[in-house]
Coordinates of C-alpha atoms in Angstrom, one line a residue:
N1 CA 0.0 0.0 0.0
D2 CA 1.6 3.3 -1.2
S3 CA -0.6 5.8 0.6
I4 CA -0.6 7.6 3.9
P5 CA -3.8 8.2 5.8
Q6 CA -4.5 12.0 5.6
E7 CA -4.6 12.3 9.4
D8 CA -1.1 10.9 9.6
F9 CA 0.3 13.2 7.0
T10 CA 1.2 16.1 9.3
P11 CA 3.4 19.1 8.4
E12 CA 6.3 17.4 10.2
V13 CA 5.9 14.2 8.1
Y14 CA 5.7 16.3 5.0
S15 CA 8.8 18.2 5.8
M16 CA 10.7 15.0 6.6
F17 CA 9.4 13.5 3.4
L18 CA 10.6 16.5 1.3
S19 CA 14.0 16.6 2.9
N20 CA 14.5 12.9 2.1
I21 CA 13.5 13.1 -1.6
C22 CA 14.9 16.6 -2.2
S23 CA 18.2 16.7 -0.4
R24 CA 20.3 19.8 -0.7
P25 CA 23.9 18.9 -0.1
E26 CA 25.1 22.3 -1.3
L27 CA 23.2 23.9 1.7
D28 CA 24.9 21.5 4.1
H29 CA 28.2 22.5 2.6
I30 CA 27.4 26.2 3.0
F31 CA 26.4 25.8 6.6
S32 CA 29.5 23.8 7.5
D33 CA 31.8 26.3 5.6
V34 CA 30.2 29.3 7.3
G35 CA 30.6 27.9 10.8
A36 CA 27.5 25.9 11.7
K37 CA 29.5 22.7 12.1
S38 CA 28.4 22.0 15.7
R39 CA 25.0 23.8 15.5
P40 CA 22.1 23.4 13.1
Y41 CA 21.7 27.1 12.6
L42 CA 23.6 30.3 11.5
T43 CA 23.8 33.5 13.5
V44 CA 22.9 36.8 11.9
E45 CA 26.6 37.7 12.0
Q46 CA 27.6 34.5 10.1
M47 CA 24.8 35.0 7.6
T48 CA 25.9 38.6 7.1
E49 CA 29.5 37.6 6.5
F50 CA 28.3 34.9 4.0
I51 CA 26.1 37.2 2.0
N52 CA 28.7 40.0 1.8
S53 CA 31.7 37.8 1.1
K54 CA 30.2 35.0 -1.1
Q55 CA 26.9 36.2 -2.5
R56 CA 27.6 39.9 -3.2
D57 CA 29.1 40.8 -6.5
P58 CA 32.4 42.5 -5.7
R59 CA 32.2 44.6 -8.9
L60 CA 29.3 46.6 -7.3
N61 CA 30.0 50.2 -6.3
E62 CA 30.1 50.1 -2.4
I63 CA 28.6 53.6 -2.2
L64 CA 25.6 52.9 -4.4
Y65 CA 25.2 49.2 -3.3
P66 CA 26.7 48.9 0.2
P67 CA 27.2 45.5 1.8
L68 CA 24.3 44.4 3.9
K69 CA 24.3 45.3 7.6
P70 CA 23.3 42.8 10.3
E71 CA 20.0 44.7 10.7
Q72 CA 19.1 44.0 7.1
V73 CA 20.0 40.4 7.4
Q74 CA 17.9 40.2 10.5
L75 CA 14.9 41.4 8.4
L76 CA 15.6 38.5 6.0
V77 CA 15.8 36.0 8.9
D78 CA 12.5 37.4 10.3
K79 CA 10.9 37.0 6.8
Y80 CA 12.1 33.5 5.9
E81 CA 12.9 31.6 9.1
P82 CA 9.7 29.6 9.9
N83 CA 10.9 29.0 13.5
S84 CA 10.0 32.3 15.2
S85 CA 12.0 31.5 18.4
L86 CA 15.1 31.1 16.3
A87 CA 14.3 34.3 14.3
Q88 CA 14.0 36.3 17.5
K89 CA 17.4 35.0 18.6
G90 CA 18.8 36.1 15.3
S91 CA 19.4 32.6 14.0
L92 CA 18.6 30.9 10.7
E93 CA 18.0 27.1 10.9
A94 CA 20.2 25.0 8.7
C95 CA 18.3 23.5 5.8
P96 CA 14.6 23.7 6.3
S97 CA 14.5 27.5 6.1
L98 CA 16.6 27.7 2.9
S99 CA 15.2 24.8 1.0
Q100 CA 11.7 26.1 0.9

């Protein structure tokens, strides 16, 4: 039988199912490189450093397009981190947040 009863298909089960069929090893690599080796989350400071050093185009004029500040990264965390307690602490959970 290849079906799951609807009452057993909770959001947690769905999330686990998705993470198993849609693994994102590149995200694991980013989190381990940036510093989340022992924790399953990144701090706002780590995320700010990653965005500014790895994601930002270095050819951009820094006056017209300044690097992001931690306050701006916190706004991104607030918007995209589904775990509100982590977002309030200024943290971004490893893969569930970014893989959605």
